XYZ file of C-alpha atoms in Angstrom:
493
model
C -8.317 6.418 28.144
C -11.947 6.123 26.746
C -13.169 8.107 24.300
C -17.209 9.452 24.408
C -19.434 8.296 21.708
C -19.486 11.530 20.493
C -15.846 11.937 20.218
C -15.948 8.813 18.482
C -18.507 9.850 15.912
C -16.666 13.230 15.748
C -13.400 11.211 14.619
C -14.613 9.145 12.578
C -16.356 11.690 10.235
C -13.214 13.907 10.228
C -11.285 10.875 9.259
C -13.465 9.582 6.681
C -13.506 13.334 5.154
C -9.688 13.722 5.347
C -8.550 10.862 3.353
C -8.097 13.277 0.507
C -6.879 16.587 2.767
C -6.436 19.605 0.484
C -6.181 17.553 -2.661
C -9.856 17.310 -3.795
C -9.019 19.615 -6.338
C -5.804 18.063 -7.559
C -8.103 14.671 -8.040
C -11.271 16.438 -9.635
C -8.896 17.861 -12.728
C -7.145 14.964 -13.217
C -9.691 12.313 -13.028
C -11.677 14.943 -15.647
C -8.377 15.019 -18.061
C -7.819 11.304 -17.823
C -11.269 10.715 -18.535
C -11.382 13.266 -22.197
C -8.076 12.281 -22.876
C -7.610 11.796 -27.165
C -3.762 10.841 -27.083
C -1.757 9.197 -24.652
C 0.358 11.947 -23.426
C -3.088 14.134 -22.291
C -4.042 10.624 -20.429
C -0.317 11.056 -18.875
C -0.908 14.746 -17.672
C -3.897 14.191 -15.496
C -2.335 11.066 -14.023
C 0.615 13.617 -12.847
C -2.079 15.669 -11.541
C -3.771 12.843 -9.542
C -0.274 10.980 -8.502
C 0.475 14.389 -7.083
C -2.453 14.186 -4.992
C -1.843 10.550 -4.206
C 1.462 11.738 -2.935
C 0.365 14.769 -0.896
C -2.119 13.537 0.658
C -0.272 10.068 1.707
C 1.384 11.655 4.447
C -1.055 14.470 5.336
C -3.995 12.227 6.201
C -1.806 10.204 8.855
C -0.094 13.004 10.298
C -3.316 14.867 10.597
C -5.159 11.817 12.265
C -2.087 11.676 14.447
C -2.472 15.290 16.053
C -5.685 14.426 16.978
C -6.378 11.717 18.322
C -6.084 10.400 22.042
C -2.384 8.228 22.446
C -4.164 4.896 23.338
C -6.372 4.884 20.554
C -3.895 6.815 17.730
C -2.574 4.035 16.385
C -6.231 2.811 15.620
C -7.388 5.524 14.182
C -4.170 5.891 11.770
C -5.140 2.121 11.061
C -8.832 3.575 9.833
C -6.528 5.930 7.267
C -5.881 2.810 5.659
C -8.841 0.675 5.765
C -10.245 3.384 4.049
C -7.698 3.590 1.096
C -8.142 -0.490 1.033
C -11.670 -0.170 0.878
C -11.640 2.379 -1.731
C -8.616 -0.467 -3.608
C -12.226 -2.776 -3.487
C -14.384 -0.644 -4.656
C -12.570 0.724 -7.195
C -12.254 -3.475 -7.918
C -16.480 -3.319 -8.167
C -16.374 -0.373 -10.495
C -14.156 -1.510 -12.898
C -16.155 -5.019 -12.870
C -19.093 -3.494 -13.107
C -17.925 -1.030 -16.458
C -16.474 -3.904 -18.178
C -19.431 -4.672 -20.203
C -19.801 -0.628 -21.198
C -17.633 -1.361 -24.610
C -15.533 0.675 -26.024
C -16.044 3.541 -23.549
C -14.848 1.521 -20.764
C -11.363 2.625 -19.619
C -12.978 6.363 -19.788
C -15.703 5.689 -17.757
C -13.209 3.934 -15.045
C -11.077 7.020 -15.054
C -13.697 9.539 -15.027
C -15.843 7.850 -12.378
C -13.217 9.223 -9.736
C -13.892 12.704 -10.270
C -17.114 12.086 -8.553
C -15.667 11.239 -4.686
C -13.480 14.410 -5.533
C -16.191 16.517 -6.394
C -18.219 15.248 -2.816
C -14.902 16.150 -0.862
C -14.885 19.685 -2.006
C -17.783 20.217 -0.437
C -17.534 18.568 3.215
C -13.772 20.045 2.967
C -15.482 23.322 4.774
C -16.593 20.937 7.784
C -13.272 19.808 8.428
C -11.003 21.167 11.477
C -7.831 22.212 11.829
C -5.045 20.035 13.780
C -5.280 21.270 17.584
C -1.449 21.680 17.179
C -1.130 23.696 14.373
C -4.022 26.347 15.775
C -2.215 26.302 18.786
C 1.139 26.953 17.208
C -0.379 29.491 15.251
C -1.894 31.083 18.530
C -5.699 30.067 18.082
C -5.405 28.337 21.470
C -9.386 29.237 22.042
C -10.100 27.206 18.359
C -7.962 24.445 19.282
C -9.248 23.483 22.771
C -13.132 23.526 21.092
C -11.801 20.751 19.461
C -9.907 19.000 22.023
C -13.258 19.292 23.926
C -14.948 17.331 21.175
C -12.806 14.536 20.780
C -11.543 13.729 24.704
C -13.754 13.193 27.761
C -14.809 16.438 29.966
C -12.219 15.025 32.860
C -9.419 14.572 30.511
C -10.049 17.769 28.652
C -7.685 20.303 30.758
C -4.946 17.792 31.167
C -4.749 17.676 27.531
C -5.282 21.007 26.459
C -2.170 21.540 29.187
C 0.288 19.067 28.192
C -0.359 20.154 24.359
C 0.331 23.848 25.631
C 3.494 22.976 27.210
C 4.521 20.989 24.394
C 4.144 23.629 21.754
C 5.864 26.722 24.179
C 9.029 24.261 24.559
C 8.802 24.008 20.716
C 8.832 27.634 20.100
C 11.469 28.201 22.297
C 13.262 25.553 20.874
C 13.382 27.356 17.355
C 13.995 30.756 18.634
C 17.118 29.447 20.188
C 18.105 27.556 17.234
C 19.355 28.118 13.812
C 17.125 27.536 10.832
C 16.518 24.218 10.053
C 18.252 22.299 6.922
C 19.270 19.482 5.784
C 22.132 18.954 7.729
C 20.972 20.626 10.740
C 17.999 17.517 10.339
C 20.199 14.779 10.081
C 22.713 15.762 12.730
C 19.322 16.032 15.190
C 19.833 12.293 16.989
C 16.443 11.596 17.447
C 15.022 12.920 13.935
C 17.601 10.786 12.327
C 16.678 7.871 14.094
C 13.180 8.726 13.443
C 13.766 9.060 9.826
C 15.608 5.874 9.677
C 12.667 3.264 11.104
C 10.150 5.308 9.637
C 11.589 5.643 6.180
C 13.393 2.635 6.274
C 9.728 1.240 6.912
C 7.922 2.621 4.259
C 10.436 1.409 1.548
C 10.440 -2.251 2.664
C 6.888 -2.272 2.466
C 7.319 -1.280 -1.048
C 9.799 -3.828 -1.775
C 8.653 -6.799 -0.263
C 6.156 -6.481 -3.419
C 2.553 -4.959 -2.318
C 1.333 -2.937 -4.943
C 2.682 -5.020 -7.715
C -0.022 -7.506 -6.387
C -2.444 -5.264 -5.830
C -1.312 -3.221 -9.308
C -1.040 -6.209 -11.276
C -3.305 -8.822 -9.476
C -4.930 -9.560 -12.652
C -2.010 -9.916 -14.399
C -0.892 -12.458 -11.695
C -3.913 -14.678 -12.141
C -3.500 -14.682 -15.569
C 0.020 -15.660 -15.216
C -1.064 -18.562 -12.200
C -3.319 -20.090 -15.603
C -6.890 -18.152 -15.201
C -6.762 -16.875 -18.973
C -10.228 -15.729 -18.959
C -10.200 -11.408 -18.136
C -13.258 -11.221 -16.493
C -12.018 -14.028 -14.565
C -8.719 -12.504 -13.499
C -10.684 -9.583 -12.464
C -12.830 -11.286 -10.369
C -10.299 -13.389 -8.632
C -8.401 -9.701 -8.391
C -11.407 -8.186 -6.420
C -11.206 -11.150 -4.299
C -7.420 -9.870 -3.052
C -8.533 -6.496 -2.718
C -11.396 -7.398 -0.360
C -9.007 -9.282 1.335
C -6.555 -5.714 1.757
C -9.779 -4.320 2.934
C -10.535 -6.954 5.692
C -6.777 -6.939 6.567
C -6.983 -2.867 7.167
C -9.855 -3.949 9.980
C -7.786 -6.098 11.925
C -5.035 -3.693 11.555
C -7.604 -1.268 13.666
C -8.334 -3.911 16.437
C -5.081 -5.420 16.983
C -2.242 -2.315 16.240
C -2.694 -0.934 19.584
C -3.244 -3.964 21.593
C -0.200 -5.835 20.119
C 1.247 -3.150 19.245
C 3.645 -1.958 15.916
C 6.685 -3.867 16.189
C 5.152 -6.983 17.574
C 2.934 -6.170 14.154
C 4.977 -5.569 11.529
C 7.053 -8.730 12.429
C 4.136 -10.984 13.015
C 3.061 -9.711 9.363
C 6.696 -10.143 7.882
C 7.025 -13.784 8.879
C 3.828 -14.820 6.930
C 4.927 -12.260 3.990
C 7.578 -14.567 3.719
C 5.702 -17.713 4.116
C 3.294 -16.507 1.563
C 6.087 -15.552 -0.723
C 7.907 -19.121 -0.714
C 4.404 -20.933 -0.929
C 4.144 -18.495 -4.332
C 8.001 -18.973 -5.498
C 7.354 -22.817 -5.376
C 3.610 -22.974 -7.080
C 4.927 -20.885 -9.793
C 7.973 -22.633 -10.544
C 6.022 -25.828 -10.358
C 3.636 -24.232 -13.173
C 6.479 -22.853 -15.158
C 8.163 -26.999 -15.446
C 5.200 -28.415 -15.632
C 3.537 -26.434 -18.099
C 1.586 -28.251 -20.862
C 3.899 -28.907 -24.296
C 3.163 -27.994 -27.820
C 1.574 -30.456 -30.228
C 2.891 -30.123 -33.997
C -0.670 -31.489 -34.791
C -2.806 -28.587 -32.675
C -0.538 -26.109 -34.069
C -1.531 -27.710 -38.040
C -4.854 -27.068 -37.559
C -4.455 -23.302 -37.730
C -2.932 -20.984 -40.694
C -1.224 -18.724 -38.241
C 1.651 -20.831 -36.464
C 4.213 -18.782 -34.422
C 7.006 -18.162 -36.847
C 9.503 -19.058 -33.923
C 7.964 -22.686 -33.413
C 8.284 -22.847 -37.428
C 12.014 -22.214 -36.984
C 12.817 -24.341 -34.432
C 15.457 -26.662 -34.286
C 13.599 -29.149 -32.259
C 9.856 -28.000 -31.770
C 9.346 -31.333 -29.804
C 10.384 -29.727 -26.935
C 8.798 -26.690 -27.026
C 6.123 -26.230 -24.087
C 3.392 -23.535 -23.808
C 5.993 -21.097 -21.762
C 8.602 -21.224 -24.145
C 5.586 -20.129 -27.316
C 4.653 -17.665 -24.548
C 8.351 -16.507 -25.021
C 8.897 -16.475 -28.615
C 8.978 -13.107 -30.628
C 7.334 -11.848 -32.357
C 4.088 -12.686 -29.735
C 2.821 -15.827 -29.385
C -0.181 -17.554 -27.616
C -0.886 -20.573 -26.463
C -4.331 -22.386 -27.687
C -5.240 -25.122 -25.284
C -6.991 -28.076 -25.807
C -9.913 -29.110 -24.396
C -8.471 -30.829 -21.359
C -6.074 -27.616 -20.367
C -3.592 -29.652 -19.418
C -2.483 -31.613 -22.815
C -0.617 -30.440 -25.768
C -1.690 -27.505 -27.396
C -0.911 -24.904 -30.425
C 1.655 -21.828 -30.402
C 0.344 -19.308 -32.431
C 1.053 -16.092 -33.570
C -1.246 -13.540 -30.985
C -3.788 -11.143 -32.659
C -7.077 -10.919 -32.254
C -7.906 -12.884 -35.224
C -5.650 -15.638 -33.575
C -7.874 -15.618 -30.144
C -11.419 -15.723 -32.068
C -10.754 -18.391 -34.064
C -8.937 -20.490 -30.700
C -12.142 -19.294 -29.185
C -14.847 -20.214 -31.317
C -13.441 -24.307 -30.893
C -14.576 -23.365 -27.435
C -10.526 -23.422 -26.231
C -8.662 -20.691 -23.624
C -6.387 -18.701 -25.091
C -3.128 -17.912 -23.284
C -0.578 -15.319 -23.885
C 0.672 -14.488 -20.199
C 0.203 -17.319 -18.028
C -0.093 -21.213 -18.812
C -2.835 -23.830 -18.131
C -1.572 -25.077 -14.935
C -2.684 -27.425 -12.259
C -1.041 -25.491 -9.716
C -2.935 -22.376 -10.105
C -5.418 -22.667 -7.108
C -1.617 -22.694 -5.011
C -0.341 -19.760 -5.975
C -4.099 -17.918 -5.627
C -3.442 -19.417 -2.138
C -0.166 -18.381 -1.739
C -1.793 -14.457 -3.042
C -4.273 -14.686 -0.332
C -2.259 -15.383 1.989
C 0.357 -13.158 1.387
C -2.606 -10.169 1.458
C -3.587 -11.390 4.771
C -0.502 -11.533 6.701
C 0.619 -7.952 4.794
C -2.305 -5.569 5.075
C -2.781 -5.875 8.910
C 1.009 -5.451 9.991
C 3.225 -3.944 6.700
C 0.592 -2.181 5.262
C -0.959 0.180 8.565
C 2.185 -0.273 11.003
C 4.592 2.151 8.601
C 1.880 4.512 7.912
C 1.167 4.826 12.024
C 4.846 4.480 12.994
C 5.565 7.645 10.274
C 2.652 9.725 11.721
C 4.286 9.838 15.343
C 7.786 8.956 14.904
C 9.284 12.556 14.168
C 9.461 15.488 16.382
C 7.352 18.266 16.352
C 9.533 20.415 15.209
C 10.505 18.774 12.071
C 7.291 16.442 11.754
C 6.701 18.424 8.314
C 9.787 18.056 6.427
C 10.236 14.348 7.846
C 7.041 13.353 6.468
C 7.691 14.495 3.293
C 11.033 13.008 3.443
C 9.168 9.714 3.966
C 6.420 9.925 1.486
C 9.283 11.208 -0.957
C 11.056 7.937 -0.215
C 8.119 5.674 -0.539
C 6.816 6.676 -4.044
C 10.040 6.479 -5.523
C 10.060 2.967 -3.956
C 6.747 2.241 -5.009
C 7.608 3.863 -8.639
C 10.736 1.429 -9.169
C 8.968 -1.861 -8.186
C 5.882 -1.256 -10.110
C 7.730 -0.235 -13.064
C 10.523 -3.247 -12.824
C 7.519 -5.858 -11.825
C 6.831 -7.093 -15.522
C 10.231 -7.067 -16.919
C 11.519 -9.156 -13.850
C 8.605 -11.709 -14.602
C 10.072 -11.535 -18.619
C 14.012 -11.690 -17.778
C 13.998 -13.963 -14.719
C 10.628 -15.799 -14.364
C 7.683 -15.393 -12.088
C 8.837 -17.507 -9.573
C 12.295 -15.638 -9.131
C 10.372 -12.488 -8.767
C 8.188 -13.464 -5.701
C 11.633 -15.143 -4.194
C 13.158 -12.028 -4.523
C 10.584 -10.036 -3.060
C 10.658 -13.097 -0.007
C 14.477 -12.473 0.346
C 13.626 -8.459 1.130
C 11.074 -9.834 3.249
C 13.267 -11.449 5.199
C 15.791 -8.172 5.181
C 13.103 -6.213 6.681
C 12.593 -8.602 9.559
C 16.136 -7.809 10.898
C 15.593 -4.450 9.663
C 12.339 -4.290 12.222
C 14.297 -5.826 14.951
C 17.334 -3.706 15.269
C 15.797 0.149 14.051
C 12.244 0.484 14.955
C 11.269 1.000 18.480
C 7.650 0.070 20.316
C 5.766 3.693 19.966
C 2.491 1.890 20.754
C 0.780 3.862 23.819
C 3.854 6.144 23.903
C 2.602 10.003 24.235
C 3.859 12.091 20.872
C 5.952 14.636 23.302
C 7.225 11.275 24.585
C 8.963 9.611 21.070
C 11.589 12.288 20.508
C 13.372 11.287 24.245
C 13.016 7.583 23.181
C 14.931 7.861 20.132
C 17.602 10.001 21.903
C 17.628 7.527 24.612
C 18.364 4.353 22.380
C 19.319 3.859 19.097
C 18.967 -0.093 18.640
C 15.496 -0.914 19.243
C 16.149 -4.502 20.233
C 13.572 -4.591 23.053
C 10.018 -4.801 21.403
C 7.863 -6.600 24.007
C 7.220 -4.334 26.662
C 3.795 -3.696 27.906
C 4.064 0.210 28.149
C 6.375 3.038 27.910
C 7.242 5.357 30.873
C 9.157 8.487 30.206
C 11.402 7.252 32.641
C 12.196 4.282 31.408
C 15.434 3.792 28.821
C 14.084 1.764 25.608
């Protein structure tokens, strides 16, 4: 199917406007609360009131795009969901750059600065449609085929607006012959509980196989790669979150021409790749890191009170000062790579390391490795945003049946934030108790999990029709087969 170029303008300003469906509001407060905040737990308030948002909308957007768009280009169009949330990750990236220099206002005016897209969405929110489903269900058949008319070709028109009719009466008639719908009623339902397991299943391996605690924490991973400067971390950062961004574009081009499977594994193998090439330039930072010098470390009043204590300080090397308690820093010398001083980290500490025109480390280590593992970051952005980061996203929004396409998406976004919520929380106190290095390996060994995971539970949806998916998933339940050209109703997957 081809689209008109008016349907394709018509999409593409309803998707750009939906990004933050029915949330505006929820985004607006708390980007104004976060932004006045005096004491931490007011700053904690309107973050519930924009994560709730976040949430919300994750799943709306998708499944909204989903309804209406044409099958051959759905997938696509899901994709521009998230090239849009990327491209916001980037911009947000250029914002924060660009306020660093602001002072002591800073942090507010990053926080605040959101309210503003909020505050725009409000008012386009009147422009926006309604899914041609839901009017339909809903009985506004007239409403909903205006809108089919905008967004398919005039000789495609009726054939849609009839197959979308016929779908919806054999959903009513489904639930009027049916008992309500619960939990267990769900999961008994063969084809939503397939559904639920490759689409959730989905979501929370992206999670785990470590995305947003690079693009949370990019900064923090730079630092810990050996970039000590923070302007310098942050620029590096907004180099990875471009790199999201341009991932979310291929992700439009290539998701329904490869399709999702083929997708998601292509992406999974270089997540993996990317992960090792990050396991080994970290652990080759962390042994080679440079070594303390009793005669640096004389030069200053404030020595690290651990390195004082030390049975044998001779062996001490800049990541076991970064480990001492209470915190300690690391004060290069000129060449980075030579002995250096452990010192006790304050502020006081950094200026004077500073003003002898030295780098001053407390999370990472001077390392000649460092350009590897900002390799091994690119990399690992490159191979995830195109495949893990659209594919679960497009696979959730027409996975699940009609019928229960509400509750299973929340299901799924449920799933995912808790996901997200433990790894981002458990990120830094992994890199503490086990290293870096064992971090990204673990991540790599999830990775790999999720390949088999891919391979066995989630089937090929790409150019499959949305009445289509539920008789798939009753059909099969191993989705071993993942290279077929096209789907036919009639054919067992």
């Amino acid at each position: 199917w081809t689209l008109t170029s008016m349907g394709v303008f018509y999409l593409f300003l309803h998707l750009v406007l939906i990004l933050l469906i029915g949330l505006h509001a929820l985004f607006f407060i708390g980007s104004v609360i976060m932004a006045a905040a005096s004491s931490p737990v007011v700053l904690i308030v309107g973050r519930v009131f924009v994560g709730i948002g976040v949430g919300m909308a994750s799943m709306a957007s998708p499944l909204y795009i989903s309804e209406a768009s044409p099958t051959r280009v759905r997938g696509a169009l899901v994709g521009l969901n998230s090239f849009l949330v990327t491209g916001g990750q980037f911009l947000s990236y250029l914002i924060n750059l660009a306020f660093t220099k602001v002072g002591n206002w800073t942090w507010r005016w990053m926080l605040g600065v959101a309210a503003v897209p909020a505050l725009v969405q409000v008012l386009l929110m009147f422009t926006l449609p309604e899914s041609p489903r839901w009017l339909y269900r809903k009985g506004r058949e007239e409403e909903a085929q205006e809108i089919l008319k905008k967004i398919y070709p005039p000789e495609e028109v009726e054939g849609e607006i009839q197959a979308l009719k016929e779908s919806i009466d054999m959903e009513i008639k489904e639930i009027e012959s049916s008992e309500k719908v619960g939990m267990i009623k769900l999961l008994r339902t063969k084809a939503v509980r397939r559904g639920l397991y490759a689409g959730t299943g989905l979501l929370i391996f992206q999670q785990f196989v470590g995305i947003n605690t690079v693009m949370y924490y990019s900064p923090t991973i730079v630092q810990l790669a050996g970039f000590a400067s923070n302007r310098t971390a942050l620029l590096l950062s907004l180099i990875t979150s471009g790199l999201n961004a341009f991932g979310s574009i291929l992700s439009i081009y290539f998701i329904d021409k490869t399709g999702r499977k083929k997708l998601a594994l292509i992406s999974l193998f270089g997540v993996v790749f990317s992960l090792a090439m990050l396991t080994v330039a970290f652990r080759e930072s962390e042994m080679h890191s440079p070594m303390v010098s009793s005669i640096e470390t004389s030069q200053f009043n404030n020595t690290c009170p651990d390195y004082n204590a030390a049975v044998n300080p001779g062996k001490w090397s800049c990541m076991t000062c970064l480990k001492a308690s209470p915190s300690c820093g690391f004060c290069a010398a000129d060449d980075k790579l030579l002995p250096g001083a452990c010192l006790i980290s304050n502020d006081v500490t950094k200026k004077l390391c500073g003003s002898d025109h030295r780098a001053w480390y407390t999370r990472g280590c001077p390392s000649k490795y460092g350009w590897a593992a900002l390799i091994g970051l690119a990399l690992y952005i490159i191979f995830f945003s195109p495949g893990m980061g659209t594919v679960p996203w497009v696979v959730n929004s027409e996975i699940y049946p009609l019928r229960y396409r509400g509750v299973c998406g929340g299901i799924a976004s449920t799933a995912v934030w808790i996901s997200n919520l433990i790894v981002s929380e458990s990120f830094l106190s992994l890199t503490e108790a086990i290293g870096t290095a064992w971090t990204f390996m673990l991540f790599g060994i999830v990775a790999i999990v999720a390949i088999f995971f891919v391979i066995v539970y989630v089937p090929e949806t790409k150019g499959v029709p949305m009445e289509e998916v539920e008789k798939m998933l009753k059909q099969r339940s191993l989705q071993f087969k993942f290279w077929q050209k096209r789907y036919s109703g009639s054919e067992k997957q």
